[in-house]
Short mmCIF file of C-alpha atoms in Angstrom, two decimals:
data_model
loop_
_atom_site.label_atom_id
_atom_site.label_comp_id
_atom_site.label_asym_id
_atom_site.label_seq_id
_atom_site.Cartn_x
_atom_site.Cartn_y
_atom_site.Cartn_z
CA MET A 92 146.23 70.29 217.88
CA SER A 93 145.68 71.16 214.28
CA LYS A 94 147.96 73.77 212.80
CA THR A 95 145.14 74.94 210.57
CA LYS A 96 142.09 76.91 211.56
CA GLY A 97 138.73 76.47 209.93
CA THR A 98 136.67 79.17 208.35
CA PHE A 99 134.51 79.74 211.38
CA THR A 100 137.50 79.89 213.71
CA GLN A 101 139.29 82.35 211.47
CA LEU A 102 136.18 84.47 211.18
CA GLU A 103 135.80 84.65 214.93
CA LEU A 104 139.43 85.75 215.31
CA LEU A 105 138.96 88.36 212.60
CA ARG A 106 135.78 89.59 214.25
CA ARG A 107 137.57 89.99 217.58
CA ASP A 108 140.41 91.92 215.91
CA PHE A 109 137.85 94.07 214.17
CA LEU A 110 136.02 94.89 217.41
CA LYS A 111 139.30 95.63 219.21
CA ALA A 112 140.32 98.01 216.46
CA MET A 113 136.97 99.76 216.56
CA ALA A 114 137.17 100.13 220.34
CA ALA A 115 140.76 101.40 220.24
CA ALA A 116 139.77 104.05 217.73
CA GLY A 117 136.84 105.12 219.87
CA VAL A 118 134.53 104.61 216.96
CA GLY A 119 131.00 103.92 218.09
CA ALA A 120 129.37 104.28 214.73
CA VAL A 121 130.29 103.32 211.23
CA ALA A 122 133.10 105.20 209.58
CA ALA A 123 132.40 107.88 207.05
CA ARG A 124 132.36 106.92 203.43
CA VAL A 125 135.65 107.18 201.56
CA ALA A 126 135.20 108.45 198.07
CA ALA A 127 136.88 106.50 195.30
CA PRO A 128 139.49 108.28 193.19
CA GLY A 129 137.78 110.21 190.45
CA GLU A 130 134.33 109.81 191.92
CA ALA A 131 133.91 113.54 192.41
CA MET A 132 134.22 113.95 188.67
CA ALA A 133 131.67 111.27 187.83
CA ALA A 134 128.55 112.45 186.01
CA ASN A 135 126.42 109.73 187.61
CA PRO A 136 126.21 108.56 191.20
CA VAL A 137 128.59 105.67 191.81
CA VAL A 138 127.73 102.45 193.64
CA HIS A 139 130.71 100.42 194.82
CA GLY A 140 130.58 96.65 194.60
CA TYR A 141 132.82 93.77 195.70
CA GLY A 142 132.40 90.08 195.02
CA VAL A 143 132.74 87.16 192.65
CA THR A 144 134.18 88.52 189.45
CA THR A 145 131.81 86.79 187.03
CA ALA A 146 128.83 88.56 188.59
CA GLN A 147 130.05 91.62 186.71
CA LEU A 148 128.74 92.81 183.41
CA LYS A 149 131.51 92.86 180.87
CA ASP A 150 130.65 96.51 180.32
CA TRP A 151 129.06 98.35 183.23
CA SER A 152 128.50 101.44 181.07
CA ILE A 153 125.43 99.64 179.71
CA MET A 154 123.90 99.79 183.17
CA SER A 155 124.94 103.43 183.51
CA LYS A 156 122.96 104.31 180.40
CA SER A 157 119.92 102.39 181.61
CA ILE A 158 119.56 103.57 185.20
CA GLY A 159 121.93 106.52 185.48
CA ILE A 160 124.23 104.93 188.04
CA ASP A 161 127.86 103.92 187.55
CA MET A 162 129.33 100.77 189.06
CA ASP A 163 132.81 100.57 190.58
CA PHE A 164 133.28 96.83 191.09
CA THR A 165 136.22 94.91 192.54
CA GLY A 166 136.22 91.21 191.72
CA THR A 167 137.43 88.29 193.82
CA ASN A 168 137.45 84.52 193.44
CA ASN A 169 135.08 82.09 195.15
CA SER A 170 137.19 81.48 198.27
CA VAL A 171 134.91 82.07 201.23
CA GLY A 172 137.93 82.54 203.51
CA VAL A 173 139.30 85.36 201.38
CA TYR A 174 135.86 86.92 201.09
CA LEU A 175 135.15 86.84 204.83
CA ARG A 176 138.62 88.18 205.59
CA ASP A 177 138.12 91.10 203.23
CA VAL A 178 134.60 91.93 204.34
CA VAL A 179 135.18 91.59 208.09
CA ALA A 180 138.85 92.30 208.82
CA SER A 181 139.36 94.89 206.12
CA GLN A 182 136.05 96.58 206.92
CA LEU A 183 135.17 96.81 203.25
CA GLY A 184 131.72 98.08 204.12
CA ASP A 185 133.33 101.46 204.78
CA LYS A 186 133.88 101.77 201.03
CA VAL A 187 131.68 99.11 199.44
CA ASP A 188 127.89 99.33 199.12
CA ILE A 189 127.04 95.91 197.66
CA PHE A 190 128.67 92.53 198.23
CA ILE A 191 128.01 89.64 195.83
CA PHE A 192 128.86 86.09 196.88
CA GLU A 193 127.60 82.53 196.99
CA SER A 194 125.13 81.21 199.50
CA GLY A 195 126.22 80.71 203.10
CA THR A 196 127.74 84.03 204.14
CA GLU A 197 124.28 85.45 204.89
CA ASP A 198 123.98 82.93 207.74
CA ILE A 199 127.07 84.42 209.41
CA LEU A 200 127.28 88.06 208.35
CA GLY A 201 123.53 88.69 208.44
CA PRO A 202 122.91 87.99 212.12
CA GLN A 203 126.13 89.87 212.99
CA GLY A 204 124.68 92.99 211.38
CA ILE A 205 127.31 93.23 208.64
CA TYR A 206 124.58 92.81 206.00
CA LEU A 207 121.45 94.95 206.12
CA VAL A 208 118.10 93.20 206.01
CA ILE A 209 116.57 93.83 202.58
CA ASP A 210 113.67 96.29 202.56
CA GLU A 211 111.26 94.47 200.26
CA LYS A 212 109.03 97.56 200.14
CA ASN A 213 111.72 99.97 198.98
CA PRO A 214 110.12 101.89 196.08
CA GLU A 215 113.17 101.33 193.87
CA LEU A 216 112.73 97.55 194.10
CA THR A 217 109.99 97.51 191.49
CA LEU A 218 110.62 93.97 190.21
CA TRP A 219 110.57 92.30 193.61
CA ASP A 220 106.91 91.26 193.64
CA ARG A 221 107.06 89.58 190.21
CA THR A 222 110.28 87.70 191.05
CA PRO A 223 109.52 84.00 191.68
CA ASP A 224 109.70 82.81 195.28
CA GLU A 225 112.09 79.98 194.39
CA TRP A 226 114.65 82.66 193.59
CA LYS A 227 113.92 85.53 195.98
CA HIS A 228 113.25 83.33 198.99
CA SER A 229 115.87 80.67 198.30
CA GLU A 230 118.54 79.61 200.80
CA VAL A 231 121.00 81.75 198.84
CA VAL A 232 119.51 85.01 200.08
CA MET A 233 117.50 84.00 203.15
CA GLY A 234 119.26 83.57 206.47
CA LYS A 235 118.61 80.58 208.69
CA ASP A 236 117.02 83.09 211.06
CA GLY A 237 114.31 83.65 208.43
CA LYS A 238 115.44 87.18 207.46
CA GLN A 239 115.88 88.41 203.89
CA TYR A 240 119.54 89.37 203.63
CA GLY A 241 120.00 89.39 199.89
CA VAL A 242 118.63 89.76 196.39
CA PRO A 243 119.20 86.87 193.94
CA VAL A 244 121.59 87.74 191.14
CA ILE A 245 122.65 84.70 189.14
CA GLY A 246 122.72 80.94 189.44
CA ASN A 247 124.01 77.87 187.66
CA ALA A 248 124.93 74.22 188.02
CA ASP A 249 128.69 73.82 187.75
CA SER A 250 130.52 70.79 186.41
CA PHE A 251 133.62 70.61 184.23
CA GLY A 252 134.83 71.81 180.88
CA TYR A 253 136.21 69.25 178.43
CA PHE A 254 137.41 68.74 174.89
CA PRO A 255 134.99 66.18 173.35
CA ASP A 256 137.55 64.89 170.88
CA LYS A 257 140.03 64.15 173.67
CA ILE A 258 137.70 61.93 175.66
CA GLY A 259 135.71 60.37 172.82
CA ALA A 260 132.46 62.18 173.66
CA GLU A 261 129.74 63.48 171.38
CA ALA A 262 130.74 66.78 169.81
CA SER A 263 127.31 68.29 170.56
CA GLY A 264 127.99 68.41 174.30
CA GLU A 265 124.53 66.96 175.02
CA GLN A 266 125.85 63.65 176.38
CA ASP A 267 125.88 62.98 180.11
CA ILE A 268 129.52 62.47 181.10
CA SER A 269 130.31 60.64 184.33
CA TRP A 270 132.61 62.20 186.91
CA GLU A 271 134.45 58.87 186.58
CA MET A 272 136.02 60.31 183.43
CA PHE A 273 137.31 63.22 185.51
CA PHE A 274 138.62 61.32 188.52
CA GLU A 275 139.57 57.84 187.32
CA SER A 276 139.77 57.34 183.57
CA ASP A 277 143.08 56.43 181.97
CA LYS A 278 141.99 58.62 179.04
CA THR A 279 142.39 61.71 181.18
CA ARG A 280 145.17 60.69 183.57
CA GLY A 281 147.64 63.53 183.86
CA ARG A 282 145.37 65.81 181.84
CA VAL A 283 142.96 67.01 184.53
CA ALA A 284 143.00 70.37 186.31
CA TYR A 285 141.36 70.44 189.73
CA ASP A 286 140.36 73.54 191.69
CA GLN A 287 142.39 73.82 194.87
CA THR A 288 139.53 75.40 196.81
CA TRP A 289 138.05 72.73 199.09
CA THR A 290 134.54 74.17 199.05
CA TYR A 291 134.51 73.89 195.27
CA SER A 292 136.27 70.56 194.78
CA MET A 293 135.61 68.22 197.70
CA PRO A 294 131.83 67.94 197.20
CA GLU A 295 132.13 66.81 193.57
CA ALA A 296 134.49 63.99 194.52
CA ALA A 297 132.11 63.06 197.34
CA LEU A 298 129.22 63.10 194.90
CA TYR A 299 130.99 60.70 192.57
CA LEU A 300 131.90 58.32 195.40
CA GLN A 301 128.36 58.52 196.79
CA GLN A 302 126.58 57.98 193.48
CA SER A 303 128.90 55.18 192.40
CA GLY A 304 128.44 53.39 195.74
CA LYS A 305 132.11 53.63 196.65
CA ALA A 306 131.45 55.54 199.87
CA GLN A 307 128.55 56.20 202.20
CA ILE A 308 128.10 59.97 202.42
CA LYS A 309 124.89 61.57 203.64
CA ASP A 310 125.45 65.20 202.62
CA VAL A 311 128.23 65.83 200.12
CA ALA A 312 128.17 69.57 200.83
CA ASP A 313 128.54 69.15 204.60
CA MET A 314 130.52 66.02 205.39
CA THR A 315 131.38 64.62 208.79
CA LYS A 316 135.03 64.13 209.63
CA GLU A 317 134.81 60.42 208.80
CA GLU A 318 133.13 61.12 205.46
CA ALA A 319 135.64 63.85 204.60
CA LYS A 320 138.50 61.48 205.46
CA ALA A 321 137.10 58.84 203.09
CA VAL A 322 136.92 61.38 200.26
CA VAL A 323 140.43 62.68 200.83
CA ASP A 324 141.84 59.15 201.11
CA TYR A 325 140.43 58.59 197.62
CA LEU A 326 141.72 61.89 196.26
CA VAL A 327 145.20 61.34 197.69
CA ALA A 328 145.31 57.97 195.91
CA ARG A 329 144.22 59.60 192.65
CA LYS A 330 146.77 62.36 193.09
CA LYS A 331 149.55 59.82 193.62
CA ALA A 332 148.31 57.93 190.55
CA GLY A 333 148.99 61.07 188.53
CA GLN A 334 145.38 61.92 187.67
CA PHE A 335 145.75 65.65 188.18
CA ARG A 336 148.05 67.71 186.02
CA THR A 337 147.66 70.84 188.10
CA LEU A 338 145.61 72.58 190.77
CA HIS A 339 144.19 75.94 189.85
CA SER A 340 142.82 78.82 191.88
CA ALA A 341 141.57 81.67 189.70
CA PHE A 342 139.15 82.26 186.86
CA GLU A 343 141.84 83.65 184.61
CA GLU A 344 143.85 80.48 185.19
CA GLN A 345 140.87 78.35 184.16
CA VAL A 346 140.65 80.22 180.87
CA GLN A 347 144.39 79.96 180.27
CA LEU A 348 144.54 76.21 180.91
CA LEU A 349 141.77 75.63 178.38
CA THR A 350 142.92 78.13 175.80
CA ASN A 351 146.46 76.75 175.86
CA ARG A 352 145.09 73.17 175.74
CA GLU A 353 147.21 72.30 178.75
CA VAL A 354 144.47 70.02 180.06
CA ASP A 355 141.62 67.95 178.63
CA MET A 356 139.24 68.42 181.57
CA ILE A 357 138.89 71.00 184.31
CA ASN A 358 136.30 71.58 187.03
CA CYS A 359 135.61 75.22 186.39
CA TRP A 360 133.09 77.98 185.94
CA GLU A 361 131.03 77.89 182.74
CA PRO A 362 132.23 81.35 181.65
CA ALA A 363 135.75 79.92 181.38
CA THR A 364 134.61 77.57 178.62
CA ARG A 365 132.93 80.47 176.82
CA GLU A 366 136.06 82.58 177.04
CA ALA A 367 138.12 79.67 175.72
CA ASN A 368 135.73 79.12 172.83
CA ASN A 369 136.00 82.79 171.92
CA LYS A 370 139.62 82.01 171.03
CA LEU A 371 139.43 78.36 170.00
CA GLY A 372 136.15 78.42 168.10
CA ALA A 373 132.56 77.69 169.09
CA GLY A 374 132.02 74.19 170.45
CA THR A 375 135.71 73.38 170.87
CA VAL A 376 135.23 73.14 174.63
CA ARG A 377 131.99 71.86 176.14
CA TYR A 378 130.61 72.40 179.60
CA ALA A 379 129.44 69.03 180.85
CA TYR A 380 126.09 67.54 181.49
CA THR A 381 126.96 64.86 184.01
CA LYS A 382 125.61 61.49 185.05
CA GLU A 383 125.79 62.06 188.80
CA GLY A 384 125.01 65.72 189.38
CA TYR A 385 126.35 69.22 189.77
CA PHE A 386 127.64 71.90 192.10
CA LYS A 387 124.42 73.95 192.12
CA TRP A 388 124.87 77.47 193.40
CA GLY A 389 123.45 80.94 193.47
CA HIS A 390 124.88 84.39 194.04
CA GLY A 391 123.14 86.94 196.18
CA ALA A 392 123.68 90.70 196.39
CA TYR A 393 123.99 91.87 200.00
CA VAL A 394 123.97 95.46 201.25
CA ALA A 395 126.68 96.69 203.63
CA LYS A 396 125.33 98.00 206.92
CA GLN A 397 127.17 101.28 206.41
CA VAL A 398 124.83 102.11 203.53
CA ALA A 399 122.09 102.90 206.04
CA ASP A 400 124.02 106.06 207.06
CA ARG A 401 125.63 106.86 203.73
CA GLY A 402 122.80 108.68 201.99
CA ASN A 403 122.83 106.58 198.82
CA ILE A 404 120.50 103.76 199.76
CA ASN A 405 118.04 104.45 196.94
CA ASP A 406 120.88 104.29 194.41
CA VAL A 407 121.86 100.94 195.89
CA TYR A 408 118.30 99.66 195.56
CA LYS A 409 118.17 100.82 191.94
CA VAL A 410 121.14 98.55 191.28
CA LEU A 411 119.56 95.66 193.19
CA ASN A 412 116.46 96.08 191.06
CA TYR A 413 118.63 96.15 187.92
CA PHE A 414 119.95 92.69 188.85
CA LEU A 415 116.36 91.41 188.63
CA GLY A 416 115.70 92.98 185.25
CA GLY A 417 115.88 91.83 181.66
CA GLU A 418 119.02 93.66 180.55
CA TYR A 419 121.28 92.16 183.23
CA ARG A 420 119.66 88.74 182.77
CA ALA A 421 120.11 88.71 179.00
CA LEU A 422 123.70 89.93 179.09
CA GLN A 423 124.77 87.47 181.79
CA ALA A 424 123.15 84.58 179.95
CA ARG A 425 124.69 85.57 176.61
CA ASP A 426 128.16 86.37 177.90
CA ARG A 427 128.55 83.81 180.69
CA GLY A 428 125.80 81.21 180.35
CA TYR A 429 124.27 82.09 183.71
CA ALA A 430 120.58 81.91 184.48
CA GLY A 431 118.74 83.80 187.18
CA PRO A 432 115.38 85.17 188.24
CA ASN A 433 112.99 86.62 185.66
CA MET A 434 114.57 84.90 182.68
CA ASP A 435 111.48 85.82 180.64
CA LEU A 436 112.45 89.49 180.99
CA GLY A 437 115.82 88.63 179.50
CA VAL A 438 114.18 87.13 176.43
CA GLU A 439 111.85 90.14 176.18
CA TYR A 440 114.82 92.52 176.40
CA ALA A 441 116.71 90.68 173.66
CA GLN A 442 113.69 90.76 171.35
CA LYS A 443 113.16 94.49 171.86
CA GLN A 444 116.84 95.17 171.25
CA GLY A 445 116.72 93.28 167.97
CA TRP A 446 119.18 90.57 168.94
CA ALA A 447 119.73 87.86 166.34
CA GLN A 448 117.33 84.94 166.59
CA ASP A 449 120.15 82.53 167.46
CA GLN A 450 121.02 84.69 170.46
CA ILE A 451 117.39 84.75 171.59
CA ASP A 452 117.22 81.00 171.16
CA ALA A 453 120.39 80.71 173.24
CA LEU A 454 118.72 82.63 176.09
CA LYS A 455 115.83 80.20 176.02
CA ALA A 456 118.34 77.33 175.91
CA THR A 457 120.03 78.67 179.04
CA GLU A 458 116.77 78.40 180.94
CA THR A 459 116.24 74.89 179.58
CA LYS A 460 119.79 73.91 180.52
CA VAL A 461 119.40 75.03 184.11
CA LYS A 462 116.10 73.19 184.47
CA ARG A 463 117.75 69.98 183.18
CA LYS A 464 120.74 70.28 185.47
CA PHE A 465 118.80 71.34 188.55
CA GLN A 466 116.98 67.99 188.52
CA LYS A 467 120.12 66.31 189.87
CA PRO A 468 121.99 66.81 193.17
CA PHE A 469 123.49 68.78 194.93
CA VAL A 470 123.03 72.30 196.40
CA SER A 471 126.29 73.90 197.54
CA THR A 472 127.04 76.07 200.54
CA THR A 473 130.15 78.07 201.38
CA THR A 474 129.65 77.71 205.12
CA PRO A 475 128.97 74.05 206.00
CA THR A 476 128.67 73.25 209.70
CA ASN A 477 131.53 70.74 209.38
CA ALA A 478 133.79 73.24 207.64
CA ASP A 479 136.69 72.81 210.06
CA ALA A 480 136.81 69.03 209.58
CA MET A 481 136.49 69.27 205.80
CA GLU A 482 139.14 71.97 205.53
CA GLU A 483 141.57 70.05 207.72
CA GLU A 484 141.19 66.93 205.60
CA TRP A 485 141.62 69.01 202.42
CA GLN A 486 144.97 70.24 203.65
CA ARG A 487 146.06 66.60 203.76
CA PHE A 488 145.20 66.31 200.06
CA LEU A 489 147.09 69.49 199.19
CA ASN A 490 150.16 68.32 201.10
CA ALA A 491 150.15 64.77 199.67
#
């Protein structure tokens, strides 16, 4: 028997513990809201958020000025296991109003009632009708049961950051770079950082093997046990060959590895390359266009079920609507390179605010970039049906 437990197994155990705890406490309804320290002194209502850290504005006070609501946000990384543990076992919904995470959790937490179904007719959700269907009805925010569990926030197509001069690539960053350079090239051997989260790293390796004809894999985001074994056999061989300098696990670590020039390539979030360039100079690090494809993802904002009895649901919907608006879109594109729904409102916002023309052009370039990258595979999920098999094989890579 495996010593490890997959995401679904762990979630079920956590859910049972959660229900036992609720029963032991004699709690038949949701717990009362716990006010955050200092909230009583806040001039504006406060909405509490929890989720992937790069979904945050760098300065939430901008939102406060715009809609009169403050945000108290706690960031986490993109580990679905950590996220599910926190949301379910720690009962974060008792304190948190909005969760933000990648696609997949809505298929589990939605039907269990941990996420509220979105009220598309809420009067505060004024931008809903003009939001394109490909965003608001995407798999990121729609459950497999056909219910609307989330509001789209941001999206991108992830690849890797690299130093063009180190791998002999065009300095412009416009060149398609093969994942072969990341996994196999002697130019980068011992100079590659690889994310140690299996959901973020296994599919890219599978994509390379699939597209190069080195392995037969039907769905790189949801591999069978045999397919996952083939990918990990390859990765173990590359690990033993010394391809990877280090495994990383946090956004801050991504930035540090690039800023300190400890590696030449790293599969990472695009904001990490922007943060590195803030210190190293524009264009020093590029975020790759690739030959084979990308880890395409989207973040949704989901409402905790406890909000229904908390008395602040309209404040929560004001924030959801803000995520669809031009200010949030423009700032996320400028500061992190992320696209999202209603990109035209972002451009409009920047023009009205008198942003420099190069910044406005950059917003338009973000939309163009996403369209170019989204033409290639693949769409990610944090909750593949074969998660247990993939996770078990990944442990073999980590232990090799």
